[in-house]
Amino acid sequence: MSTICALSTPRGVGGIAVVRVSGEQAINICAALVRPIKQRLEQVGSNRTVFAKVYDDEKTLDEVMVTVFRAPHSFTGEDTVEISCHGGIYITERLLTLLLAQGCVMAAAGEFTKRAYLNGKLDLAQAEAVIDLIHARSPLQARNALGQLDGRLSRKVSALRAALCEIGTEIMAYVDYPEETIGEIDEASITQRLSQNATSLEKLLRSFDMGHLIREGIPTAIIGKPNVGKSTLMNALLGKDKSIVTDIAGTTRDTVEESALVGDMVLHLMDTAGIRETSDTVEAIGVERARAAAESAALVIALIDGSRPPDDEDKAILSIAKEKRSILIINKSDLPQQAELTDLAPVIRLSAKNEDGLEALHQAIRAMFKTETVEGESLNNLRQRQAVSEALVLVQSALSAMESGLGADMAGLDVTSAAEALATLTGESVREQMIEDIFSRFCVGK
Ligand SMILES: Nc1nc2c(ncn2[C@@H]2O[C@H](COP(=O)(O)OP(=O)(O)OP(=O)(O)O)[C@@H](O)[C@H]2O)c(=O)[nH]1
Ligand SMILES: [Mg+2]
């Protein structure tokens, strides 16, 4: 395999930049350019960092720190050299040019991680976690990706797969050699174990929705009748004046969208027009959009004004919220309170204007999404979901074959195929094209 090189830090001006070289010739190629002060690069021990100079035609190009990783003790599993040089465009480009002249080739997007996978350092689910970790924007996203990188999802899926393989083997042994199998096949036990596994697969499948939300950000609609303080809350959550706030009912007409880190999650906030009956054509379109936003959201934050007794318009809002995963906010807690609502939970009293009580909102959101997910064990992308849903369909088909007395041989084939479908998740058996697709989503240098 060729020896690859790339800039692993963002292109541009910075304190330092890291150029990574990986492959059989990594150390030899670098040794021609990078000279440590006290010894030759070839003599530097594994996982050691030393001070060195980079030479460009016998003139010093830069003073660097260079780290040598010897196979298999590196990220890629190959000999790897990481050169931490000064972070400038000229220096990094010149260094890469010199490396290419010495026989390196430029790494393709995700090639370092792809090699880590091909060399058995990571399985496919872990490799995907590397992309998620790089793109994480919230602590929860990062922890989830880190859990997956640590192999939590892989272990869970491997355990399920092993259980299915065992059932499959048992059935097939009986079907192929009925006379040698001790006793009758225990159909009741097989059916029970199959349905247990189906339940686990269903649960895993449900975790996709949550994993996906955590990874992509939670579409969140802020709804309420006019003037309850939706835009004020939106601005408080964003930490800037994005939405226009006035005391005129019907200020917000179009949906205003922006992402924000709320607590430890990314929310895609949608501030909406106040929902009410109106004859104004423009406002009516805004109200329609508000309803659509609530409909499409994964979380609805419904507001009412605590300083006024709730009316029919508020009740209409509550009934929209009831249909969704929602949090009810009684706003304007700084004013004398008139709204008493205890039938809906969770209810949070806060003052959006004074930004008083926002922490309780953060906690409610956190509690709502955290209890439903185990960090690092959720399915995070469509590929993973596809593998699990294929396995589930096959297990269900095996179950109905067993229950209808259609024959153990049918069930055996289905269970074995289900185990194979799960194997694609961790990459124990995948097509070449799938590997290409996954790693092309990476950035160069990773
Ligand atoms: N006292 C008090 N006033 C608030 C609070 N939140 C919002 N307001 C005021 O309520 C009025 C309406 O606020 P907005 O944020 O524009 O309300 P809205 O729900 O977006 O209204 P529309 O866009 O018209 O639907 C403004 O005068 C705000 O200053 C609060 O917590 N306390
Ligand atoms: Mg508004």
CSV table of C-alpha atoms and ligand atoms in Angstrom, one decimal:
chain,number,residue,atom,x,y,z
A,1,MET,CA,0.0,0.0,0.0
A,2,SER,CA,1.2,3.5,-0.8
A,3,THR,CA,2.5,5.9,1.9
A,4,ILE,CA,0.0,8.7,2.3
A,5,CYS,CA,0.4,12.2,3.6
A,6,ALA,CA,-2.0,15.1,4.4
A,7,LEU,CA,-2.5,18.2,6.5
A,8,SER,CA,-4.5,16.9,9.5
A,9,THR,CA,-5.3,20.4,10.9
A,10,PRO,CA,-7.4,23.0,9.1
A,11,ARG,CA,-5.7,24.9,6.3
A,12,GLY,CA,-4.9,28.4,7.2
A,13,VAL,CA,-2.8,30.4,9.7
A,14,GLY,CA,-2.4,28.9,13.2
A,15,GLY,CA,0.0,28.4,16.0
A,16,ILE,CA,0.9,24.9,14.8
A,17,ALA,CA,-0.2,22.6,12.1
A,18,VAL,CA,0.1,18.8,11.9
A,19,VAL,CA,1.1,16.9,8.8
A,20,ARG,CA,0.5,13.2,9.0
A,21,VAL,CA,2.4,10.6,7.0
A,22,SER,CA,1.3,6.9,7.1
A,23,GLY,CA,2.5,3.8,5.4
A,24,GLU,CA,5.3,1.3,5.1
A,25,GLN,CA,7.8,4.0,3.9
A,26,ALA,CA,6.6,6.7,6.3
A,27,ILE,CA,9.7,6.8,8.5
A,28,ASN,CA,12.2,6.4,5.6
A,29,ILE,CA,10.5,9.2,3.6
A,30,CYS,CA,10.3,11.6,6.5
A,31,ALA,CA,13.9,10.8,7.5
A,32,ALA,CA,15.1,12.3,4.3
A,33,LEU,CA,13.6,15.7,5.3
A,34,VAL,CA,13.2,15.7,9.0
A,35,ARG,CA,16.3,15.5,11.1
A,36,PRO,CA,16.1,15.3,14.9
A,37,ILE,CA,19.0,17.0,16.7
A,38,LYS,CA,20.5,14.0,18.5
A,39,GLN,CA,19.7,11.0,16.4
A,40,ARG,CA,18.4,9.9,13.0
A,41,LEU,CA,14.6,9.7,12.7
A,42,GLU,CA,14.8,6.0,12.1
A,43,GLN,CA,16.3,5.7,15.6
A,44,VAL,CA,13.5,7.5,17.4
A,45,GLY,CA,11.5,5.0,19.5
A,46,SER,CA,7.8,4.3,19.0
A,47,ASN,CA,5.3,6.9,20.4
A,48,ARG,CA,8.1,9.3,21.0
A,49,THR,CA,8.2,13.0,20.2
A,50,VAL,CA,11.4,14.8,19.5
A,51,PHE,CA,12.6,18.2,18.3
A,52,ALA,CA,13.8,18.3,14.7
A,53,LYS,CA,14.5,20.5,11.8
A,54,VAL,CA,12.9,20.1,8.4
A,55,TYR,CA,15.3,20.7,5.5
A,56,ASP,CA,14.4,22.0,2.1
A,57,ASP,CA,17.3,21.5,-0.2
A,58,GLU,CA,19.8,21.8,2.8
A,59,LYS,CA,18.2,25.0,4.0
A,60,THR,CA,16.0,24.9,7.2
A,61,LEU,CA,12.4,25.1,6.3
A,62,ASP,CA,11.0,24.9,9.8
A,63,GLU,CA,11.7,23.8,13.4
A,64,VAL,CA,9.2,21.1,14.3
A,65,MET,CA,8.2,18.5,16.8
A,66,VAL,CA,8.0,15.1,15.2
A,67,THR,CA,6.3,12.0,16.7
A,68,VAL,CA,7.0,8.5,15.4
A,69,PHE,CA,4.5,5.7,15.7
A,70,ARG,CA,5.6,2.2,14.7
A,71,ALA,CA,3.1,-0.3,13.3
A,72,PRO,CA,0.9,-1.7,14.7
A,73,HIS,CA,0.8,0.9,17.5
A,74,SER,CA,-0.6,3.8,15.6
A,75,PHE,CA,-4.1,5.1,14.6
A,76,THR,CA,-3.8,3.5,11.2
A,77,GLY,CA,-2.0,0.4,12.3
A,78,GLU,CA,0.9,1.4,9.9
A,79,ASP,CA,4.1,3.2,10.6
A,80,THR,CA,3.1,6.8,11.1
A,81,VAL,CA,4.9,10.1,11.5
A,82,GLU,CA,3.2,13.2,12.7
A,83,ILE,CA,5.1,16.5,12.1
A,84,SER,CA,3.9,19.4,14.1
A,85,CYS,CA,5.2,22.4,12.2
A,86,HIS,CA,4.4,26.1,12.5
A,87,GLY,CA,0.9,26.7,11.2
A,88,GLY,CA,1.3,28.7,8.0
A,89,ILE,CA,0.1,28.1,4.5
A,90,TYR,CA,3.5,28.4,2.9
A,91,ILE,CA,5.2,26.0,5.4
A,92,THR,CA,2.6,23.3,5.3
A,93,GLU,CA,2.2,23.4,1.5
A,94,ARG,CA,6.0,23.3,1.1
A,95,LEU,CA,6.3,20.4,3.5
A,96,LEU,CA,3.6,18.4,1.7
A,97,THR,CA,5.3,19.2,-1.7
A,98,LEU,CA,8.6,17.9,-0.3
A,99,LEU,CA,6.9,14.7,1.0
A,100,LEU,CA,5.2,14.1,-2.4
A,101,ALA,CA,8.6,14.6,-4.1
A,102,GLN,CA,10.0,11.9,-1.8
A,103,GLY,CA,7.3,9.4,-2.9
A,104,CYS,CA,4.3,10.0,-0.7
A,105,VAL,CA,0.8,10.3,-2.3
A,106,MET,CA,-1.8,12.7,-1.0
A,107,ALA,CA,-4.3,11.0,1.2
A,108,ALA,CA,-7.9,10.8,0.0
A,109,ALA,CA,-10.8,11.9,2.3
A,110,GLY,CA,-11.0,9.6,5.3
A,111,GLU,CA,-8.0,7.5,4.1
A,112,PHE,CA,-6.3,7.4,7.5
A,113,THR,CA,-9.4,6.1,9.2
A,114,LYS,CA,-10.1,3.7,6.3
A,115,ARG,CA,-6.7,2.2,6.8
A,116,ALA,CA,-7.3,1.9,10.5
A,117,TYR,CA,-10.5,-0.1,9.6
A,118,LEU,CA,-8.7,-2.2,7.0
A,119,ASN,CA,-5.9,-3.0,9.5
A,120,GLY,CA,-8.4,-4.0,12.2
A,121,LYS,CA,-7.8,-1.1,14.5
A,122,LEU,CA,-11.5,0.0,14.3
A,123,ASP,CA,-14.7,-1.6,13.1
A,124,LEU,CA,-17.0,0.2,10.8
A,125,ALA,CA,-19.3,1.5,13.5
A,126,GLN,CA,-16.3,2.9,15.4
A,127,ALA,CA,-14.9,4.5,12.2
A,128,GLU,CA,-18.2,6.2,11.7
A,129,ALA,CA,-18.0,7.4,15.3
A,130,VAL,CA,-14.7,9.2,14.3
A,131,ILE,CA,-16.7,11.3,11.8
A,132,ASP,CA,-19.3,12.1,14.4
A,133,LEU,CA,-16.8,13.0,17.0
A,134,ILE,CA,-15.1,15.4,14.5
A,135,HIS,CA,-18.4,17.0,13.7
A,136,ALA,CA,-19.8,17.1,17.2
A,137,ARG,CA,-21.1,20.5,18.3
A,138,SER,CA,-22.5,19.6,21.7
A,139,PRO,CA,-21.2,17.7,24.7
A,140,LEU,CA,-23.9,15.1,24.3
A,141,GLN,CA,-23.0,14.6,20.6
A,142,ALA,CA,-19.4,14.2,21.6
A,143,ARG,CA,-20.0,11.8,24.4
A,144,ASN,CA,-22.3,9.7,22.2
A,145,ALA,CA,-19.7,9.5,19.5
A,146,LEU,CA,-17.0,8.7,22.0
A,147,GLY,CA,-19.1,5.9,23.5
A,148,GLN,CA,-19.5,4.5,20.0
A,149,LEU,CA,-15.8,4.9,19.2
A,150,ASP,CA,-15.1,3.0,22.4
A,151,GLY,CA,-17.1,0.1,20.9
A,152,ARG,CA,-20.3,0.2,22.9
A,153,LEU,CA,-22.6,0.0,19.9
A,154,SER,CA,-20.3,-2.6,18.4
A,155,ARG,CA,-20.4,-4.8,21.5
A,156,LYS,CA,-24.1,-4.6,21.7
A,157,VAL,CA,-24.6,-5.5,18.1
A,158,SER,CA,-22.0,-8.3,18.3
A,159,ALA,CA,-23.8,-9.8,21.3
A,160,LEU,CA,-27.1,-9.8,19.4
A,161,ARG,CA,-25.4,-11.3,16.4
A,162,ALA,CA,-23.8,-14.1,18.5
A,163,ALA,CA,-27.2,-14.9,20.0
A,164,LEU,CA,-28.7,-15.2,16.5
A,165,CYS,CA,-25.9,-17.3,15.2
A,166,GLU,CA,-26.3,-19.6,18.1
A,167,ILE,CA,-30.0,-20.1,17.4
A,168,GLY,CA,-29.4,-20.4,13.7
A,169,THR,CA,-26.7,-23.1,14.2
A,170,GLU,CA,-29.0,-25.0,16.6
A,171,ILE,CA,-31.9,-25.0,14.1
A,172,MET,CA,-29.6,-25.9,11.2
A,173,ALA,CA,-28.0,-28.8,13.1
A,174,TYR,CA,-31.4,-30.2,13.8
A,175,VAL,CA,-32.6,-29.7,10.2
A,176,ASP,CA,-29.5,-31.3,8.7
A,177,TYR,CA,-28.9,-34.1,11.1
A,178,PRO,CA,-32.1,-34.8,13.0
A,179,GLU,CA,-31.1,-38.3,14.0
A,180,GLU,CA,-27.8,-37.0,15.6
A,181,THR,CA,-29.4,-34.2,17.5
A,182,ILE,CA,-30.0,-35.1,21.0
A,183,GLY,CA,-33.7,-35.2,21.6
A,184,GLU,CA,-36.3,-33.2,19.9
A,185,ILE,CA,-35.6,-29.5,18.9
A,186,ASP,CA,-37.0,-27.3,21.7
A,187,GLU,CA,-39.3,-25.2,19.6
A,188,ALA,CA,-40.7,-23.3,22.5
A,189,SER,CA,-37.3,-22.2,23.7
A,190,ILE,CA,-36.2,-21.2,20.2
A,191,THR,CA,-39.4,-19.2,19.7
A,192,GLN,CA,-38.9,-17.5,23.1
A,193,ARG,CA,-35.3,-16.6,22.3
A,194,LEU,CA,-36.2,-15.3,18.9
A,195,SER,CA,-38.8,-13.0,20.3
A,196,GLN,CA,-36.4,-11.7,22.9
A,197,ASN,CA,-34.0,-10.9,20.2
A,198,ALA,CA,-36.7,-9.2,18.1
A,199,THR,CA,-37.5,-7.0,21.1
A,200,SER,CA,-33.8,-6.0,21.5
A,201,LEU,CA,-33.6,-5.2,17.8
A,202,GLU,CA,-36.8,-3.1,18.0
A,203,LYS,CA,-35.3,-1.2,20.9
A,204,LEU,CA,-32.1,-0.6,19.0
A,205,LEU,CA,-34.1,0.6,16.0
A,206,ARG,CA,-35.9,3.1,18.2
A,207,SER,CA,-32.6,4.4,19.4
A,208,PHE,CA,-32.0,5.6,15.9
A,209,ASP,CA,-34.5,8.4,16.2
A,210,MET,CA,-32.9,9.6,19.4
A,211,GLY,CA,-29.3,9.1,18.2
A,212,HIS,CA,-30.1,10.9,15.0
A,213,LEU,CA,-31.7,13.8,16.9
A,214,ILE,CA,-28.7,14.1,19.2
A,215,ARG,CA,-26.3,14.0,16.2
A,216,GLU,CA,-28.2,16.3,13.9
A,217,GLY,CA,-29.7,18.6,16.5
A,218,ILE,CA,-33.3,18.6,17.7
A,219,PRO,CA,-35.9,20.5,15.6
A,220,THR,CA,-37.7,22.6,18.2
A,221,ALA,CA,-40.8,24.7,17.6
A,222,ILE,CA,-41.6,27.5,20.0
A,223,ILE,CA,-45.3,28.1,19.8
A,224,GLY,CA,-48.0,30.1,21.6
A,225,LYS,CA,-50.6,32.7,21.0
A,226,PRO,CA,-49.4,36.2,20.1
A,227,ASN,CA,-47.5,38.2,22.7
A,228,VAL,CA,-46.7,35.5,25.2
A,229,GLY,CA,-42.9,36.0,24.7
A,230,LYS,CA,-41.9,33.4,22.1
A,231,SER,CA,-39.4,35.6,20.4
A,232,THR,CA,-38.1,36.9,23.7
A,233,LEU,CA,-37.4,33.2,24.7
A,234,MET,CA,-35.9,32.5,21.3
A,235,ASN,CA,-33.5,35.4,21.7
A,236,ALA,CA,-32.7,34.4,25.3
A,237,LEU,CA,-31.8,30.8,24.2
A,238,LEU,CA,-29.7,32.1,21.3
A,239,GLY,CA,-28.0,34.7,23.4
A,240,LYS,CA,-28.6,37.4,20.7
A,241,ASP,CA,-31.4,39.5,19.3
A,242,LYS,CA,-32.4,37.4,16.3
A,243,SER,CA,-36.2,37.7,16.4
A,244,ILE,CA,-38.0,41.0,16.6
A,245,VAL,CA,-39.7,41.6,20.0
A,246,THR,CA,-42.5,44.2,20.5
A,247,ASP,CA,-45.5,44.5,22.6
A,248,ILE,CA,-47.7,44.4,19.5
A,249,ALA,CA,-49.5,41.1,19.2
A,250,GLY,CA,-48.6,39.5,15.8
A,251,THR,CA,-45.0,40.8,15.6
A,252,THR,CA,-43.5,37.6,14.3
A,253,ARG,CA,-45.0,36.7,11.0
A,254,ASP,CA,-42.6,34.3,9.4
A,255,THR,CA,-40.8,31.4,11.0
A,256,VAL,CA,-37.4,32.5,12.3
A,257,GLU,CA,-34.9,29.6,12.5
A,258,GLU,CA,-31.5,29.3,14.2
A,259,SER,CA,-29.4,26.6,15.9
A,260,ALA,CA,-28.2,27.0,19.4
A,261,LEU,CA,-26.4,25.0,22.1
A,262,VAL,CA,-29.0,24.6,24.8
A,263,GLY,CA,-27.7,22.8,27.9
A,264,ASP,CA,-25.6,20.1,26.3
A,265,MET,CA,-27.7,19.6,23.2
A,266,VAL,CA,-27.9,21.4,19.9
A,267,LEU,CA,-31.5,22.6,19.2
A,268,HIS,CA,-32.7,23.9,15.8
A,269,LEU,CA,-35.0,26.5,17.2
A,270,MET,CA,-38.0,27.8,15.2
A,271,ASP,CA,-39.7,30.9,16.5
A,272,THR,CA,-43.1,31.0,15.1
A,273,ALA,CA,-46.0,33.5,14.5
A,274,GLY,CA,-48.5,33.6,17.4
A,275,ILE,CA,-51.3,31.1,16.7
A,276,ARG,CA,-54.7,32.7,16.6
A,277,GLU,CA,-57.7,33.2,14.3
A,278,THR,CA,-57.0,36.0,12.0
A,279,SER,CA,-58.5,37.6,8.8
A,280,ASP,CA,-55.1,39.2,7.9
A,281,THR,CA,-53.8,37.3,4.9
A,282,VAL,CA,-50.1,37.6,5.7
A,283,GLU,CA,-50.6,36.7,9.4
A,284,ALA,CA,-52.8,33.7,8.4
A,285,ILE,CA,-50.0,32.3,6.3
A,286,GLY,CA,-47.6,32.8,9.3
A,287,VAL,CA,-50.1,30.9,11.6
A,288,GLU,CA,-50.2,28.1,9.1
A,289,ARG,CA,-46.4,27.9,9.1
A,290,ALA,CA,-46.4,27.9,12.9
A,291,ARG,CA,-48.7,24.9,12.9
A,292,ALA,CA,-46.5,23.2,10.3
A,293,ALA,CA,-43.4,23.9,12.4
A,294,ALA,CA,-45.0,22.3,15.4
A,295,GLU,CA,-46.0,19.3,13.3
A,296,SER,CA,-42.5,18.8,12.0
A,297,ALA,CA,-40.7,19.4,15.3
A,298,ALA,CA,-39.3,16.7,17.5
A,299,LEU,CA,-39.8,19.0,20.5
A,300,VAL,CA,-42.5,21.6,21.0
A,301,ILE,CA,-41.9,24.4,23.6
A,302,ALA,CA,-45.4,25.8,24.2
A,303,LEU,CA,-45.7,29.2,25.9
A,304,ILE,CA,-48.5,30.8,27.8
A,305,ASP,CA,-48.4,34.2,29.5
A,306,GLY,CA,-48.5,33.6,33.3
A,307,SER,CA,-49.7,37.2,34.0
A,308,ARG,CA,-53.0,36.5,32.3
A,309,PRO,CA,-55.7,33.9,32.9
A,310,PRO,CA,-55.4,31.3,30.2
A,311,ASP,CA,-58.1,31.6,27.4
A,312,ASP,CA,-59.3,29.5,24.6
A,313,GLU,CA,-56.4,30.5,22.4
A,314,ASP,CA,-54.0,29.1,25.1
A,315,LYS,CA,-56.1,25.9,25.3
A,316,ALA,CA,-55.7,25.5,21.6
A,317,ILE,CA,-51.9,25.7,22.0
A,318,LEU,CA,-52.0,23.1,24.8
A,319,SER,CA,-53.9,20.7,22.6
A,320,ILE,CA,-51.3,21.0,19.9
A,321,ALA,CA,-48.5,20.5,22.5
A,322,LYS,CA,-50.3,17.4,23.9
A,323,GLU,CA,-49.8,15.6,20.6
A,324,LYS,CA,-46.1,16.0,20.6
A,325,ARG,CA,-43.0,15.6,22.9
A,326,SER,CA,-43.4,19.0,24.6
A,327,ILE,CA,-42.6,21.3,27.4
A,328,LEU,CA,-45.0,23.9,28.7
A,329,ILE,CA,-43.6,27.2,29.8
A,330,ILE,CA,-45.5,29.7,31.8
A,331,ASN,CA,-43.7,32.9,30.9
A,332,LYS,CA,-43.5,36.3,32.5
A,333,SER,CA,-42.9,34.9,36.0
A,334,ASP,CA,-41.6,38.4,36.9
A,335,LEU,CA,-45.2,39.7,36.8
A,336,PRO,CA,-48.0,38.9,39.2
A,337,GLN,CA,-49.3,35.5,38.2
A,338,GLN,CA,-52.7,34.5,37.1
A,339,ALA,CA,-52.2,31.3,35.3
A,340,GLU,CA,-52.5,28.1,37.2
A,341,LEU,CA,-51.9,25.0,35.1
A,342,THR,CA,-51.0,21.7,36.7
A,343,ASP,CA,-52.5,19.1,34.4
A,344,LEU,CA,-49.6,19.1,32.0
A,345,ALA,CA,-46.1,18.1,32.9
A,346,PRO,CA,-43.4,19.2,32.7
A,347,VAL,CA,-44.4,22.8,33.4
A,348,ILE,CA,-41.7,25.5,33.9
A,349,ARG,CA,-42.3,29.0,35.1
A,350,LEU,CA,-39.7,31.4,33.8
A,351,SER,CA,-39.1,35.0,32.8
A,352,ALA,CA,-37.8,35.0,29.2
A,353,LYS,CA,-37.3,38.8,29.5
A,354,ASN,CA,-35.1,38.6,32.6
A,355,GLU,CA,-33.6,35.3,31.5
A,356,ASP,CA,-34.6,33.9,34.8
A,357,GLY,CA,-35.4,30.2,35.0
A,358,LEU,CA,-33.7,29.1,31.7
A,359,GLU,CA,-31.6,26.5,33.6
A,360,ALA,CA,-34.8,24.7,34.5
A,361,LEU,CA,-35.7,24.6,30.8
A,362,HIS,CA,-32.2,23.2,29.9
A,363,GLN,CA,-32.6,20.5,32.6
A,364,ALA,CA,-36.1,19.6,31.4
A,365,ILE,CA,-34.9,19.1,27.8
A,366,ARG,CA,-31.9,17.2,29.0
A,367,ALA,CA,-34.0,14.9,31.1
A,368,MET,CA,-36.4,14.3,28.3
A,369,PHE,CA,-33.8,13.2,25.8
A,370,LYS,CA,-31.3,11.6,28.1
A,371,THR,CA,-33.5,9.1,29.8
A,372,GLU,CA,-34.5,7.7,26.4
A,373,THR,CA,-31.0,7.1,25.2
A,374,VAL,CA,-27.8,5.4,26.4
A,375,GLU,CA,-24.8,7.2,25.3
A,376,GLY,CA,-22.8,5.4,22.6
A,377,GLU,CA,-25.4,2.7,22.1
A,378,SER,CA,-27.7,4.4,19.7
A,379,LEU,CA,-27.8,3.9,16.0
A,380,ASN,CA,-26.5,7.1,14.3
A,381,ASN,CA,-27.0,6.8,10.6
A,382,LEU,CA,-29.2,5.4,7.9
A,383,ARG,CA,-26.7,2.7,7.1
A,384,GLN,CA,-26.7,1.3,10.7
A,385,ARG,CA,-30.5,1.6,10.8
A,386,GLN,CA,-30.8,-0.3,7.6
A,387,ALA,CA,-28.7,-3.2,8.9
A,388,VAL,CA,-30.8,-3.5,12.1
A,389,SER,CA,-34.1,-3.2,10.4
A,390,GLU,CA,-33.1,-5.9,7.9
A,391,ALA,CA,-32.2,-8.1,10.8
A,392,LEU,CA,-35.5,-7.4,12.5
A,393,VAL,CA,-37.6,-8.3,9.5
A,394,LEU,CA,-35.7,-11.6,9.1
A,395,VAL,CA,-36.1,-12.5,12.8
A,396,GLN,CA,-39.8,-11.7,12.6
A,397,SER,CA,-40.1,-13.9,9.6
A,398,ALA,CA,-38.2,-16.7,11.4
A,399,LEU,CA,-40.6,-16.3,14.3
A,400,SER,CA,-43.7,-16.6,12.2
A,401,ALA,CA,-42.2,-19.6,10.4
A,402,MET,CA,-41.7,-21.3,13.8
A,403,GLU,CA,-45.2,-20.3,15.1
A,404,SER,CA,-47.0,-21.3,12.0
A,405,GLY,CA,-45.2,-24.6,11.9
A,406,LEU,CA,-43.9,-23.7,8.5
A,407,GLY,CA,-40.7,-25.6,9.3
A,408,ALA,CA,-37.5,-25.0,11.2
A,409,ASP,CA,-35.5,-25.0,8.0
A,410,MET,CA,-37.1,-21.7,6.9
A,411,ALA,CA,-36.5,-20.2,10.3
A,412,GLY,CA,-32.9,-21.3,10.3
A,413,LEU,CA,-32.2,-19.6,7.0
A,414,ASP,CA,-33.8,-16.4,8.2
A,415,VAL,CA,-32.0,-16.3,11.5
A,416,THR,CA,-28.6,-16.9,9.7
A,417,SER,CA,-29.4,-14.0,7.3
A,418,ALA,CA,-30.4,-11.8,10.2
A,419,ALA,CA,-27.0,-12.4,11.8
A,420,GLU,CA,-25.3,-11.6,8.5
A,421,ALA,CA,-27.3,-8.3,8.2
A,422,LEU,CA,-26.0,-7.3,11.7
A,423,ALA,CA,-22.4,-8.2,10.6
A,424,THR,CA,-22.6,-5.4,8.0
A,425,LEU,CA,-23.1,-2.8,10.9
A,426,THR,CA,-19.7,-3.5,12.4
A,427,GLY,CA,-18.2,-4.2,9.0
A,428,GLU,CA,-17.4,-7.8,9.6
A,429,SER,CA,-18.9,-8.5,6.2
A,430,VAL,CA,-19.4,-5.6,3.8
A,431,ARG,CA,-19.2,-4.7,0.2
A,432,GLU,CA,-16.3,-2.7,-1.1
A,433,GLN,CA,-18.6,0.1,-2.3
A,434,MET,CA,-20.1,0.5,1.1
A,435,ILE,CA,-16.6,1.1,2.5
A,436,GLU,CA,-15.9,3.7,-0.2
A,437,ASP,CA,-19.2,5.5,0.6
A,438,ILE,CA,-18.6,5.6,4.3
A,439,PHE,CA,-15.0,7.0,4.2
A,440,SER,CA,-15.7,9.5,1.4
A,441,ARG,CA,-17.7,11.5,4.0
A,442,PHE,CA,-14.6,12.2,6.0
A,443,CYS,CA,-12.3,15.2,5.6
A,444,VAL,CA,-8.8,14.8,4.2
A,445,GLY,CA,-6.2,14.2,6.9
A,446,LYS,CA,-8.5,12.0,9.1
B,1,LIG,N1,-42.6,41.1,31.9
B,1,LIG,C1,-42.3,40.3,31.0
B,1,LIG,N2,-42.5,40.6,29.7
B,1,LIG,C2,-42.1,39.8,28.7
B,1,LIG,C3,-41.5,38.5,29.0
B,1,LIG,N3,-41.3,37.9,27.9
B,1,LIG,C4,-41.7,38.7,26.9
B,1,LIG,N4,-42.2,39.8,27.4
B,1,LIG,C5,-42.8,41.0,26.7
B,1,LIG,O1,-44.0,40.5,26.0
B,1,LIG,C6,-44.1,41.2,24.8
B,1,LIG,C7,-44.2,40.3,23.6
B,1,LIG,O2,-43.0,39.6,23.5
B,1,LIG,P1,-42.6,38.8,22.2
B,1,LIG,O3,-41.4,38.0,22.5
B,1,LIG,O4,-42.5,39.7,21.0
B,1,LIG,O5,-43.8,37.8,22.1
B,1,LIG,P2,-44.2,36.8,20.9
B,1,LIG,O6,-44.9,35.7,21.6
B,1,LIG,O7,-43.0,36.5,20.1
B,1,LIG,O8,-45.3,37.6,20.1
B,1,LIG,P3,-45.7,37.5,18.6
B,1,LIG,O9,-44.5,37.5,17.8
B,1,LIG,O10,-46.6,38.7,18.4
B,1,LIG,O11,-46.5,36.2,18.5
B,1,LIG,C8,-42.9,42.1,24.7
B,1,LIG,O12,-43.2,43.5,25.1
B,1,LIG,C9,-41.9,41.5,25.6
B,1,LIG,O13,-41.0,42.4,26.2
B,1,LIG,C10,-41.3,38.2,30.4
B,1,LIG,O14,-40.7,37.2,30.8
B,1,LIG,N5,-41.7,39.1,31.3
B,2,MG,MG,-42.7,36.8,18.1
